[in-house]
């Protein structure tokens, strides 16, 4: 079953989120320290991912073009609106439903963290092509653990991010055969490296948001992942084309 690994991943996030919400009430000081630690760890993870590629021009181009597209599409705003709608649906009439609510913050933050990275791409690809879900099983353990920590500080919005994970990874798993037919293994590997590197830039942005260094509209940069995927085969094509004449 192509979607099995994705289903397990979504369930792990939900279970982890629910467990995190059931933890005894934690003091604000501990919450702040935990979030700062997570912010630092996520920033280091982003740097590690970004260094996977030495194609700095493609990375910059992907982030710039993707950021422009994201701003035009207002992805960050739409995700926040969805988070606020979830907050409103759960707590009608509560003043905490205002924009910037913790549900919105938890939903957007965890959606970005769980949906960016090599495992979020390789896992559903492997599940769709070979029905091998080992990568997603590993990712499920990591995401479930993170959900416990995030939910203890950000609340139920973390649980709702499981829906984003299911939709994104499910789409990749279901289209895995078409993706494999369209690209050679070498091209696919190069695309994954580039997507991981660009994703690392976005993860650094998430870390900076958690650390409250500067508000970065990371969700508006999500199209950069698509641009990175497209840029690799285009680069290979033009390199091959120019090599015929020079």
CSV table of N, CA, C and O in Angstrom, one decimal, residues 129-173:
chain,number,residue,atom,x,y,z
A,129,UNK,N,7.0,3.7,-4.9
A,129,UNK,CA,7.7,2.9,-5.9
A,129,UNK,C,7.8,1.4,-5.5
A,129,UNK,O,7.6,0.5,-6.2
A,130,UNK,N,8.3,1.2,-4.2
A,130,UNK,CA,8.7,-0.2,-3.8
A,130,UNK,C,7.8,-0.7,-2.7
A,130,UNK,O,8.0,-1.8,-2.2
A,131,UNK,N,6.9,0.2,-2.2
A,131,UNK,CA,6.1,-0.1,-1.0
A,131,UNK,C,7.0,-0.5,0.2
A,131,UNK,O,6.7,-1.3,1.0
A,132,UNK,N,8.2,0.2,0.2
A,132,UNK,CA,9.1,0.1,1.3
A,132,UNK,C,8.9,1.4,2.2
A,132,UNK,O,9.2,2.5,1.7
A,133,UNK,N,8.5,1.2,3.4
A,133,UNK,CA,8.2,2.4,4.3
A,133,UNK,C,9.2,2.6,5.4
A,133,UNK,O,8.9,3.3,6.4
A,134,UNK,N,10.4,2.0,5.3
A,134,UNK,CA,11.4,2.1,6.4
A,134,UNK,C,11.7,3.6,6.7
A,134,UNK,O,11.9,4.0,7.8
A,135,UNK,N,11.9,4.4,5.6
A,135,UNK,CA,12.3,5.8,5.8
A,135,UNK,C,11.2,6.5,6.6
A,135,UNK,O,11.4,7.3,7.5
A,136,UNK,N,9.9,6.3,6.2
A,136,UNK,CA,8.8,7.0,6.8
A,136,UNK,C,8.6,6.4,8.2
A,136,UNK,O,8.1,7.2,9.1
A,137,UNK,N,8.9,5.2,8.5
A,137,UNK,CA,8.8,4.7,9.9
A,137,UNK,C,9.8,5.4,10.8
A,137,UNK,O,9.5,5.8,11.9
A,138,UNK,N,11.0,5.6,10.2
A,138,UNK,CA,12.0,6.4,11.0
A,138,UNK,C,11.6,7.8,11.2
A,138,UNK,O,11.7,8.4,12.3
A,139,UNK,N,11.1,8.4,10.1
A,139,UNK,CA,10.5,9.8,10.2
A,139,UNK,C,9.4,9.9,11.2
A,139,UNK,O,9.2,10.9,11.9
A,140,UNK,N,8.6,8.9,11.2
A,140,UNK,CA,7.4,8.9,12.2
A,140,UNK,C,7.9,8.9,13.6
A,140,UNK,O,7.3,9.6,14.4
A,141,UNK,N,9.0,8.2,13.9
A,141,UNK,CA,9.5,8.2,15.3
A,141,UNK,C,10.0,9.6,15.6
A,141,UNK,O,9.8,10.1,16.7
A,142,UNK,N,10.8,10.2,14.7
A,142,UNK,CA,11.3,11.5,14.9
A,142,UNK,C,10.2,12.6,15.1
A,142,UNK,O,10.2,13.4,16.0
A,143,UNK,N,9.2,12.5,14.1
A,143,UNK,CA,8.1,13.5,14.2
A,143,UNK,C,7.2,13.3,15.4
A,143,UNK,O,6.8,14.3,16.0
A,144,UNK,N,7.0,12.1,15.8
A,144,UNK,CA,6.2,11.8,17.0
A,144,UNK,C,6.9,12.4,18.2
A,144,UNK,O,6.2,13.0,19.1
A,145,UNK,N,8.2,12.2,18.3
A,145,UNK,CA,8.9,12.7,19.5
A,145,UNK,C,8.9,14.3,19.5
A,145,UNK,O,8.6,14.9,20.5
A,146,UNK,N,9.1,14.9,18.3
A,146,UNK,CA,9.0,16.3,18.3
A,146,UNK,C,7.6,16.8,18.6
A,146,UNK,O,7.5,17.9,19.2
A,147,UNK,N,6.6,16.1,18.2
A,147,UNK,CA,5.2,16.5,18.4
A,147,UNK,C,4.9,16.6,19.9
A,147,UNK,O,4.2,17.5,20.4
A,148,UNK,N,5.5,15.7,20.7
A,148,UNK,CA,5.3,15.7,22.1
A,148,UNK,C,5.8,17.0,22.7
A,148,UNK,O,5.2,17.7,23.5
A,149,UNK,N,7.0,17.4,22.3
A,149,UNK,CA,7.7,18.6,22.8
A,149,UNK,C,6.9,19.8,22.3
A,149,UNK,O,6.6,20.7,23.1
A,150,UNK,N,6.6,19.9,21.0
A,150,UNK,CA,6.0,21.1,20.4
A,150,UNK,C,4.6,21.2,21.0
A,150,UNK,O,4.2,22.3,21.4
A,151,UNK,N,3.8,20.1,21.2
A,151,UNK,CA,2.5,20.2,21.7
A,151,UNK,C,2.4,20.7,23.1
A,151,UNK,O,1.5,21.3,23.5
A,152,UNK,N,3.5,20.3,23.9
A,152,UNK,CA,3.5,20.8,25.3
A,152,UNK,C,3.7,22.3,25.4
A,152,UNK,O,3.4,22.8,26.5
A,153,UNK,N,4.1,22.9,24.3
A,153,UNK,CA,4.3,24.3,24.4
A,153,UNK,C,3.4,25.1,23.4
A,153,UNK,O,3.0,26.2,23.7
A,154,UNK,N,3.1,24.5,22.3
A,154,UNK,CA,2.3,25.2,21.3
A,154,UNK,C,0.9,24.7,21.2
A,154,UNK,O,0.0,25.3,20.5
A,155,UNK,N,0.6,23.6,21.8
A,155,UNK,CA,-0.8,23.2,21.9
A,155,UNK,C,-1.3,22.3,20.7
A,155,UNK,O,-0.5,21.7,20.0
A,156,UNK,N,-2.6,22.3,20.5
A,156,UNK,CA,-3.3,21.4,19.6
A,156,UNK,C,-3.0,21.7,18.1
A,156,UNK,O,-3.2,20.8,17.3
A,157,UNK,N,-2.5,22.8,17.8
A,157,UNK,CA,-2.1,23.1,16.4
A,157,UNK,C,-1.2,22.1,15.9
A,157,UNK,O,-1.2,21.9,14.6
A,158,UNK,N,-0.3,21.6,16.7
A,158,UNK,CA,0.7,20.6,16.3
A,158,UNK,C,-0.1,19.3,15.7
A,158,UNK,O,0.4,18.8,14.7
A,159,UNK,N,-1.2,18.9,16.4
A,159,UNK,CA,-1.9,17.8,15.9
A,159,UNK,C,-2.5,18.0,14.5
A,159,UNK,O,-2.4,17.1,13.7
A,160,UNK,N,-3.0,19.2,14.2
A,160,UNK,CA,-3.5,19.5,12.9
A,160,UNK,C,-2.5,19.5,11.8
A,160,UNK,O,-2.9,19.3,10.6
A,161,UNK,N,-1.2,19.6,12.1
A,161,UNK,CA,-0.2,19.6,11.1
A,161,UNK,C,-0.1,18.2,10.5
A,161,UNK,O,0.5,18.1,9.4
A,162,UNK,N,-0.6,17.2,11.1
A,162,UNK,CA,-0.6,15.9,10.6
A,162,UNK,C,-1.4,15.8,9.2
A,162,UNK,O,-1.1,15.1,8.3
A,163,UNK,N,-2.4,16.7,9.1
A,163,UNK,CA,-3.2,16.7,7.9
A,163,UNK,C,-2.3,17.2,6.7
A,163,UNK,O,-2.4,16.7,5.6
A,164,UNK,N,-1.5,18.2,7.0
A,164,UNK,CA,-0.6,18.8,6.0
A,164,UNK,C,0.4,17.7,5.5
A,164,UNK,O,0.7,17.5,4.3
A,165,UNK,N,0.9,16.9,6.5
A,165,UNK,CA,1.9,15.9,6.2
A,165,UNK,C,1.3,14.8,5.3
A,165,UNK,O,1.8,14.3,4.3
A,166,UNK,N,0.0,14.4,5.7
A,166,UNK,CA,-0.7,13.4,4.9
A,166,UNK,C,-0.9,13.8,3.5
A,166,UNK,O,-0.7,13.1,2.5
A,167,UNK,N,-1.3,15.1,3.3
A,167,UNK,CA,-1.6,15.6,1.9
A,167,UNK,C,-0.4,15.6,1.1
A,167,UNK,O,-0.4,15.2,-0.1
A,168,UNK,N,0.7,16.2,1.6
A,168,UNK,CA,1.9,16.4,0.8
A,168,UNK,C,2.6,15.1,0.5
A,168,UNK,O,2.9,14.8,-0.6
A,169,UNK,N,2.8,14.3,1.6
A,169,UNK,CA,3.5,13.0,1.4
A,169,UNK,C,2.7,12.0,0.6
A,169,UNK,O,3.2,11.2,-0.2
A,170,UNK,N,1.4,12.1,0.8
A,170,UNK,CA,0.5,11.2,0.1
A,170,UNK,C,0.5,11.5,-1.4
A,170,UNK,O,0.5,10.6,-2.2
A,171,UNK,N,0.5,12.8,-1.8
A,171,UNK,CA,0.6,13.2,-3.2
A,171,UNK,C,1.9,12.7,-3.8
A,171,UNK,O,1.9,12.2,-5.0
A,172,UNK,N,3.0,12.8,-3.1
A,172,UNK,CA,4.3,12.3,-3.6
A,172,UNK,C,4.2,10.8,-3.8
A,172,UNK,O,4.7,10.3,-4.8
A,173,UNK,N,3.7,10.1,-2.8
A,173,UNK,CA,3.6,8.6,-2.9
A,173,UNK,C,2.8,8.2,-4.1
A,173,UNK,O,3.1,7.2,-4.8
